[in-house]
Every structure is written in structure tokens, then in C-alpha cells.
Coordinates of C-alpha atoms and ligand atoms in Angstrom, one line a residue:
X1 CA 114.4 100.3 73.8
X2 CA 117.3 101.3 76.0
X3 CA 117.9 97.8 77.6
X4 CA 117.8 96.1 74.2
X5 CA 120.6 98.5 72.9
X6 CA 122.9 97.1 75.5
X7 CA 121.7 93.5 75.2
X8 CA 122.3 93.7 71.4
X9 CA 125.9 94.6 72.1
X10 CA 126.3 91.7 74.4
X11 CA 124.7 89.4 72.0
X12 CA 126.9 90.4 69.1
X13 CA 130.0 90.2 71.3
X14 CA 129.1 86.7 72.3
X15 CA 128.1 85.5 68.6
X16 CA 131.3 87.1 67.2
X17 CA 133.5 85.5 69.8
X18 CA 134.6 88.9 70.9
X19 CA 134.0 87.8 74.6
X20 CA 133.6 84.5 76.3
X21 CA 131.1 85.9 78.7
X22 CA 128.9 88.8 79.7
X23 CA 128.1 90.0 83.3
X24 CA 124.8 91.4 83.4
X25 CA 121.6 91.6 85.6
X26 CA 119.3 88.8 84.8
X27 CA 115.8 87.9 86.2
X28 CA 115.8 84.6 88.1
X29 CA 112.2 85.0 89.2
X30 CA 109.6 87.7 88.6
X31 CA 110.6 89.3 91.9
X32 CA 114.3 88.6 91.9
X33 CA 117.4 89.1 89.7
X34 CA 121.2 88.6 90.1
X35 CA 124.3 89.5 88.3
X36 CA 125.1 86.6 86.0
X37 CA 127.9 85.4 83.9
X38 CA 126.3 84.6 80.6
X39 CA 128.1 82.8 77.9
X40 CA 125.3 81.7 75.5
X41 CA 123.4 84.3 73.6
X42 CA 120.1 82.7 74.2
X43 CA 120.6 83.1 77.9
X44 CA 120.4 87.0 77.4
X45 CA 116.5 86.7 76.8
X46 CA 115.8 87.2 80.6
X47 CA 118.7 90.0 81.0
X48 CA 118.0 93.5 81.6
X49 CA 120.8 95.7 82.8
X50 CA 118.6 98.6 83.5
X51 CA 115.9 97.1 85.6
X52 CA 115.7 99.0 88.9
X53 CA 116.9 96.2 91.2
X54 CA 120.1 96.1 93.2
X55 CA 120.8 92.7 94.3
X56 CA 124.1 93.7 95.7
X57 CA 127.1 95.5 94.4
X58 CA 128.2 93.7 91.1
X59 CA 131.9 94.6 91.9
X60 CA 131.7 91.6 94.3
X61 CA 131.2 89.4 91.4
X62 CA 133.9 90.8 89.3
X63 CA 136.2 90.3 92.3
X64 CA 135.0 86.7 92.6
X65 CA 135.7 86.1 88.7
X66 CA 139.2 87.7 88.7
X67 CA 140.6 87.5 92.2
X68 CA 142.8 84.4 91.6
X69 CA 143.4 84.9 87.8
X70 CA 141.9 87.0 85.2
X71 CA 140.0 85.1 82.4
X72 CA 141.9 84.1 79.3
X73 CA 138.8 85.2 77.1
X74 CA 137.4 88.6 77.5
X75 CA 134.5 89.4 79.6
X76 CA 132.0 92.2 79.0
X77 CA 130.8 93.6 82.4
X78 CA 127.8 95.7 82.5
X79 CA 127.9 97.7 85.7
X80 CA 125.9 100.6 87.4
X81 CA 128.2 103.7 88.2
X82 CA 128.4 102.7 91.9
X83 CA 129.5 99.3 90.9
X84 CA 132.0 100.7 88.6
X85 CA 133.4 102.8 91.3
X86 CA 133.6 99.8 93.8
X87 CA 135.4 98.1 91.0
X88 CA 138.1 100.8 90.8
X89 CA 138.5 100.8 94.5
X90 CA 139.0 97.0 94.4
X91 CA 141.6 97.1 91.7
X92 CA 143.5 99.6 93.9
X93 CA 143.1 97.3 96.7
X94 CA 144.4 94.5 94.6
X95 CA 141.3 92.6 94.8
X96 CA 140.3 92.7 91.1
X97 CA 142.6 91.9 88.2
X98 CA 141.4 94.0 85.3
X99 CA 143.0 92.2 82.2
X100 CA 140.5 91.0 79.8
X101 CA 137.5 92.8 81.3
X102 CA 135.7 95.4 79.2
X103 CA 133.6 97.6 81.4
X104 CA 130.3 99.1 80.2
X105 CA 128.4 101.5 82.4
X106 CA 125.2 103.5 81.9
X107 CA 123.4 106.7 83.1
X108 CA 121.7 105.2 86.3
X109 CA 118.2 106.2 87.0
X110 CA 118.5 104.5 90.5
X111 CA 116.9 101.4 91.9
X112 CA 113.8 100.7 94.1
X113 CA 114.3 99.2 97.5
X114 CA 114.3 95.4 97.1
X115 CA 111.8 94.6 99.7
X116 CA 109.2 96.5 97.6
X117 CA 109.4 93.5 95.2
X118 CA 108.6 90.7 97.5
X119 CA 105.9 89.0 95.6
X120 CA 105.7 91.8 93.1
X121 CA 107.2 91.8 89.6
X122 CA 110.3 94.0 88.9
X123 CA 109.5 96.5 86.2
X124 CA 111.6 96.2 83.1
X125 CA 114.3 98.9 82.6
X126 CA 112.6 100.5 79.6
X127 CA 109.3 101.1 81.4
X128 CA 111.4 102.4 84.4
X129 CA 113.4 104.8 82.3
X130 CA 110.3 106.0 80.6
X131 CA 108.6 107.3 83.7
X132 CA 109.4 109.7 86.6
X133 CA 110.3 107.4 89.5
X134 CA 112.4 109.7 91.5
X135 CA 110.2 109.3 94.6
X136 CA 110.3 105.5 94.4
X137 CA 114.1 105.0 94.2
X138 CA 116.3 104.4 97.3
X139 CA 117.4 107.4 99.3
X140 CA 121.1 106.8 98.4
X141 CA 119.9 106.8 94.7
X142 CA 117.9 110.1 95.1
X143 CA 121.0 111.6 96.6
X144 CA 123.5 110.1 94.2
X145 CA 125.3 112.8 92.2
X146 CA 127.8 110.5 90.5
X147 CA 125.3 108.4 88.4
X148 CA 127.7 108.3 85.4
X149 CA 131.2 106.7 85.5
X150 CA 133.8 107.5 82.9
X151 CA 136.2 105.1 84.4
X152 CA 134.6 102.4 82.3
X153 CA 135.6 101.5 78.7
X154 CA 132.2 102.2 77.3
X155 CA 129.4 104.4 78.4
X156 CA 125.6 104.4 77.5
X157 CA 124.3 107.7 78.0
X158 CA 120.7 106.9 78.7
X159 CA 119.8 110.3 80.0
X160 CA 120.8 112.1 76.8
X161 CA 118.8 112.5 73.6
X162 CA 119.4 109.6 71.3
X163 CA 120.9 107.5 74.2
X164 CA 124.3 107.2 72.5
X165 CA 127.2 104.9 73.4
X166 CA 130.6 106.6 74.0
X167 CA 134.0 105.2 74.2
X168 CA 135.9 106.3 77.1
X169 CA 139.0 104.4 76.3
X170 CA 140.9 102.9 73.3
X171 CA 139.8 99.4 74.4
X172 CA 136.1 100.6 74.4
X173 CA 136.6 102.1 70.8
X174 CA 138.2 99.0 69.4
X175 CA 135.6 96.8 71.0
X176 CA 132.6 98.9 69.6
X177 CA 134.4 99.1 66.1
X178 CA 134.8 95.4 66.0
X179 CA 131.1 95.0 66.6
X180 CA 130.1 97.7 64.1
X181 CA 128.3 99.7 66.8
X182 CA 127.9 103.4 66.3
X183 CA 129.2 105.6 69.1
X184 CA 129.6 109.2 69.7
X185 CA 133.1 110.9 70.1
X186 CA 131.4 113.6 72.3
X187 CA 130.2 113.2 75.7
X188 CA 127.0 115.4 76.1
X189 CA 126.1 116.1 79.8
X190 CA 122.8 118.2 79.2
X191 CA 120.3 116.1 80.8
X192 CA 122.7 114.5 83.3
X193 CA 123.6 118.0 84.5
X194 CA 119.9 118.6 85.3
X195 CA 119.4 115.4 87.0
X196 CA 122.7 115.7 89.1
X197 CA 121.5 119.1 90.2
X198 CA 118.2 117.6 91.5
X199 CA 120.1 114.9 93.3
X200 CA 122.6 117.3 94.8
X201 CA 119.6 119.1 96.3
X202 CA 118.3 115.8 97.7
X203 CA 121.6 115.0 99.1
X204 CA 121.8 118.5 100.9
X205 CA 118.4 117.5 102.5
X206 CA 119.5 114.1 103.4
X207 CA 122.7 115.3 105.1
X208 CA 120.7 118.1 106.9
X209 CA 118.5 115.3 108.3
X210 CA 121.4 113.2 109.2
X211 CA 123.2 116.0 111.0
X212 CA 120.2 116.6 113.1
X213 CA 119.2 112.9 113.8
X214 CA 122.5 111.0 113.8
X215 CA 125.5 113.4 114.6
X216 CA 127.1 112.7 117.9
X217 CA 127.5 109.4 119.9
X218 CA 124.1 109.5 121.5
X219 CA 122.2 110.1 118.3
X220 CA 124.3 107.4 116.5
X221 CA 123.5 104.9 119.3
X222 CA 119.9 105.8 118.8
X223 CA 120.2 105.2 115.1
X224 CA 121.6 101.9 115.6
X225 CA 119.5 100.9 118.6
X226 CA 117.7 98.1 116.6
X227 CA 120.8 96.7 115.4
X228 CA 121.0 92.8 116.0
X229 CA 124.7 92.7 115.1
X230 CA 124.1 90.3 112.3
X231 CA 126.9 91.7 110.1
X232 CA 124.8 91.5 107.0
X233 CA 125.9 95.1 106.1
X234 CA 129.6 94.0 106.3
X235 CA 129.0 90.8 104.3
X236 CA 127.4 92.6 101.5
X237 CA 129.7 95.5 101.4
X238 CA 132.0 95.2 98.3
X239 CA 134.7 97.2 100.2
X240 CA 134.9 94.9 103.3
X241 CA 137.6 92.6 102.1
X242 CA 139.6 91.7 105.3
X243 CA 140.5 88.1 105.1
X244 CA 140.0 87.8 108.9
X245 CA 137.5 90.2 110.4
X246 CA 138.3 91.3 113.9
X247 CA 134.6 91.6 114.7
X248 CA 134.1 88.1 113.8
X249 CA 137.2 86.8 115.6
X250 CA 137.5 85.5 119.2
X251 CA 139.1 88.8 120.2
X252 CA 135.6 90.0 121.5
X253 CA 135.0 87.0 123.5
X254 CA 135.6 87.6 127.3
X255 CA 135.4 85.7 130.5
X256 CA 132.2 86.1 132.5
X257 CA 134.1 88.4 135.0
X258 CA 135.2 90.8 132.3
X259 CA 131.6 91.2 131.1
X260 CA 130.6 91.9 134.8
X261 CA 133.2 94.5 135.2
X262 CA 131.9 96.2 132.1
X263 CA 128.3 96.1 133.4
X264 CA 129.6 97.4 136.7
X265 CA 131.4 100.3 135.1
X266 CA 128.3 101.4 133.1
X267 CA 125.6 100.1 135.4
X268 CA 124.2 97.7 132.7
X269 CA 125.6 96.1 129.6
X270 CA 123.3 95.6 126.7
X271 CA 123.3 92.7 124.2
X272 CA 124.5 92.5 121.5
X273 CA 127.6 93.8 123.3
X274 CA 129.8 95.3 120.7
X275 CA 127.3 97.0 118.3
X276 CA 128.8 100.5 118.4
X277 CA 132.4 99.1 118.2
X278 CA 131.5 97.1 115.2
X279 CA 130.0 100.1 113.4
X280 CA 132.6 102.6 114.4
X281 CA 135.4 100.1 113.5
X282 CA 133.8 99.3 110.3
X283 CA 133.4 103.1 109.5
X284 CA 137.0 103.7 110.1
X285 CA 138.0 100.9 107.7
X286 CA 135.4 101.9 105.1
X287 CA 135.3 105.6 105.0
X288 CA 138.0 106.2 102.4
X289 CA 136.7 103.7 99.9
X290 CA 132.9 103.6 100.5
X291 CA 131.2 104.3 97.1
X292 CA 127.6 104.9 98.6
X293 CA 126.1 102.1 96.7
X294 CA 123.6 101.1 99.5
X295 CA 124.4 97.4 99.4
X296 CA 124.7 97.5 103.2
X297 CA 121.3 99.1 103.8
X298 CA 119.5 96.6 101.3
X299 CA 120.8 93.8 103.3
X300 CA 119.8 95.1 106.8
X301 CA 117.0 93.0 108.3
X302 CA 116.2 95.9 110.7
X303 CA 115.7 98.7 108.2
X304 CA 118.5 100.8 109.8
X305 CA 119.6 103.5 107.4
X306 CA 123.2 102.2 107.6
X307 CA 123.9 103.1 104.0
X308 CA 122.9 106.9 104.5
X309 CA 125.1 107.0 107.6
X310 CA 128.0 105.5 105.8
X311 CA 127.6 107.7 102.7
X312 CA 127.4 110.8 104.9
X313 CA 130.4 110.0 107.0
X314 CA 132.6 108.7 104.1
X315 CA 131.9 111.7 102.0
X316 CA 133.0 113.8 104.9
X317 CA 136.3 111.8 105.3
X318 CA 137.0 111.6 101.6
X319 CA 136.6 115.4 101.2
X320 CA 139.5 115.7 103.8
X321 CA 141.7 113.9 101.4
X322 CA 140.3 115.6 98.3
X323 CA 139.4 112.0 97.3
X324 CA 136.3 110.6 95.7
X325 CA 136.2 106.7 96.0
X326 CA 136.4 105.2 92.5
X327 CA 136.2 108.4 90.6
X328 CA 139.6 108.0 88.8
X329 CA 141.9 105.0 88.3
X330 CA 145.1 107.1 88.9
X331 CA 144.1 108.8 92.2
X332 CA 145.9 107.0 95.0
X333 CA 144.1 105.5 98.0
X334 CA 144.3 108.2 100.8
X335 CA 145.8 105.9 103.5
X336 CA 148.4 104.4 101.0
X337 CA 149.9 107.8 100.4
X338 CA 151.8 110.2 102.4
X339 CA 152.7 113.7 101.4
X340 CA 155.0 116.0 103.5
X341 CA 152.6 119.0 102.9
X342 CA 149.8 117.1 104.6
X343 CA 151.3 118.1 107.9
X344 CA 151.1 121.8 107.2
X345 CA 148.3 123.3 109.3
X346 CA 145.4 124.4 107.1
Ligands
LIG1 S1 123.8 104.6 94.0 FE1 123.8 105.9 92.0 S2 124.9 104.5 90.6 FE2 124.2 103.3 92.4 S3 122.2 102.5 91.9 FE3 121.8 104.3 92.9 S4 121.7 105.9 91.4 FE4 122.7 104.2 90.4
LIG2 S1 129.4 100.9 103.3 FE1 127.6 100.5 102.2 S2 127.3 102.1 100.8 FE2 129.4 102.0 101.5 S3 130.6 100.8 99.8 FE3 130.0 99.4 101.6 S4 127.9 98.7 101.0 FE4 128.3 100.4 99.7
LIG3 S1 122.8 94.5 108.8 FE1 121.6 95.9 110.0 S2 121.2 94.7 111.9 FE2 122.8 93.6 110.8 S3 124.6 94.5 111.7 FE3 124.2 95.7 110.0 S4 123.1 97.5 110.8 FE4 123.0 96.0 112.4

């Protein structure tokens, strides 16, 4: 019972007063779940951290809980690896205050597109981890080769035999010791390695498809041709944090003559008027910190593979800086750092 192992830790931590709350995925209806801040042990009955459901990136919730001031009592946050990586980016961007948060992540078997659950029950995490569900999970999950995050304090290595807990930090060690929870000092990577290989292969196929279908402005415009410019992708992205968004400001409102001039220049002006400007602008803002979580794609009413495009572009951009968003606490954000040798021709 994988999920129960994590829930047990949460229950013990609440009962012993080690934490004042636990952030965990919890069912709110048979076909829906949300990240929930739970402070009473009995409310853990409907919790299931491993259920294959992605209501949005949990880092958004950690940001909400800590942005003004971190809590006085500790909170245990149970996050997927891509949520943990977004959390690391948000700490670097001064959006999350880490004090008093204990992070627990687990080997992630991926999640199923949310729309599959409209009026259908979400399977529980244990049933899901017990089966081969590779074909059912989201394309970003099939091609996710970072589905274990050692930036957390505690890891639950669900892919390995015995599914051990490991402590990545001293805070994690102390936390597990206080709860009398056994943990391993070693970090086995046997099964994880095989899964990562399969996903790396899948990523190669995905990128080859995108190279063919979406590279170049014309292809990109085709990919976004159904976009209704609703900005759901932006609203749900954990990394889109500007207080005032240029694309939602009045800067893109023009007088009629200006629109007419644009139409005359091109022969015709389509509505919505600034779709590509929005996506290309967002891409330039996002590319160094995108963690390929797919929250944007899950929120798209037009089924545009926006998360695949952002993953593909961002990985290319990040590789230019030898950076992987959220991989390490001490890697500086590429655009906040300047090194003289960057100017040397490669
Ligand atoms: S993108 Fe990776 S870490 Fe995130 S839900 Fe999918 S498999 Fe898990
Ligand atoms: S752009 Fe999409 S995939 Fe990237 S971090 Fe934002 S929501 Fe996640
Ligand atoms: S969520 Fe989809 S339709 Fe809405 S702006 Fe983003 S890509 Fe366009």
C-alpha cells in the first residue's frame, strides 16, 4: 500500500504535533481532487498523494501559503517531482519562503489527462502504481525523464523494491527519526533508471514530432491556430508570476485606425489579434524556468499541445545555459547571472 505509507507519515506528524498541516492531494468528488492543506488527521481519509490526477502544479499552493510570511508551525508538503522543481524555481524567484516547510516527493508514475475523468472515477494511487499505465498518461509524463526530485527533504522511492523512504537532507532525517519511520541511507536507482530510459526514448520521439510539426513560425502558427487567447495556460502556470501582465494590460488596445493599418499591411487581421505575440512573449519569459509540468496544457480548452511546445522550447533554451529548471537549489537562474566567459565564442 504505497499511498498509505505516505499518509501514515502525515497522520503521525499531525498526531504528534510535528506539523500544523499537511499539503496533499485529496479527493473532493469521485472525479476531482485538489491540493489541500489538512490539519486534522481524520481529513486524511480522502487523501491520496499518488492518484494519477494533476489538478494544477502544487507549487502554486505552496506559494499562496508562504508568499507573505512562512507559517509558524511546520507544514509537510507532499509534491510530485515537477511540482518540487517548480517550488525550487519559485524560491529562487522570491515567491516562496521555505522556512518551516518539509518537502516530501515520490517517484512519479505520471498522471492521466484530467478530461478523461469527466464523470469517471479517478483510480486510487495503489491501483495505478500496480498496473502498466504508460499509454494512458499525459505526453509530458511519458516523456518526463526527471520523475524523482532529490531537492526535497524526504523521498519515497516507489519504483524501487520495498519502496523505501530516503532522507535527502538533515531536516528530513530529523523529521523521520522523530516519527520513528524507517528510512534508507542509500538511494537505489535500479528501476528508476529503466523507467527513465523508456521515457527518454519517448521524449526523443515527441521532439522529433514537434521538430516536424511545430518548428518555424508558419508551423507554430498552425499549432496555435485554434487558440482563443483565453490565457488559461498562463493563469495555471506556476512560473508565470508577473504582478502585472503585459498581455492583459491596455498596452495592446489600439484605436481603430491602428488596427486598420495592421490589416492593410498584411491584407487581413485575424482575431484574436495578439495570439502569437502572447505565446512568443510568454515563451521568452518562461523558457529558463519551465519545469514541463503540463499544467498549461491541462487548462487549455482547445486541446492545444501547449505544454509539449513549452517543454520542447524550454529544454532547448535551458541547455544553452547548462541549466535544468528546479534541478538544484544552488544553481543560479540563468538570466540573473552573468559570467564573462559567456561572451567567448563557442
Ligand atoms: S511531468 Fe513528471 S513529475 Fe510531473 S506528473 Fe508527469 S511524470 Fe510526474
Ligand atoms: S509553461 Fe506549462 S509546462 Fe512549463 S512550467 Fe508553465 S505550466 Fe508547466
Ligand atoms: S489555454 Fe489554450 S486557448 Fe487559451 S490561450 Fe492558452 S493555448 Fe490559447
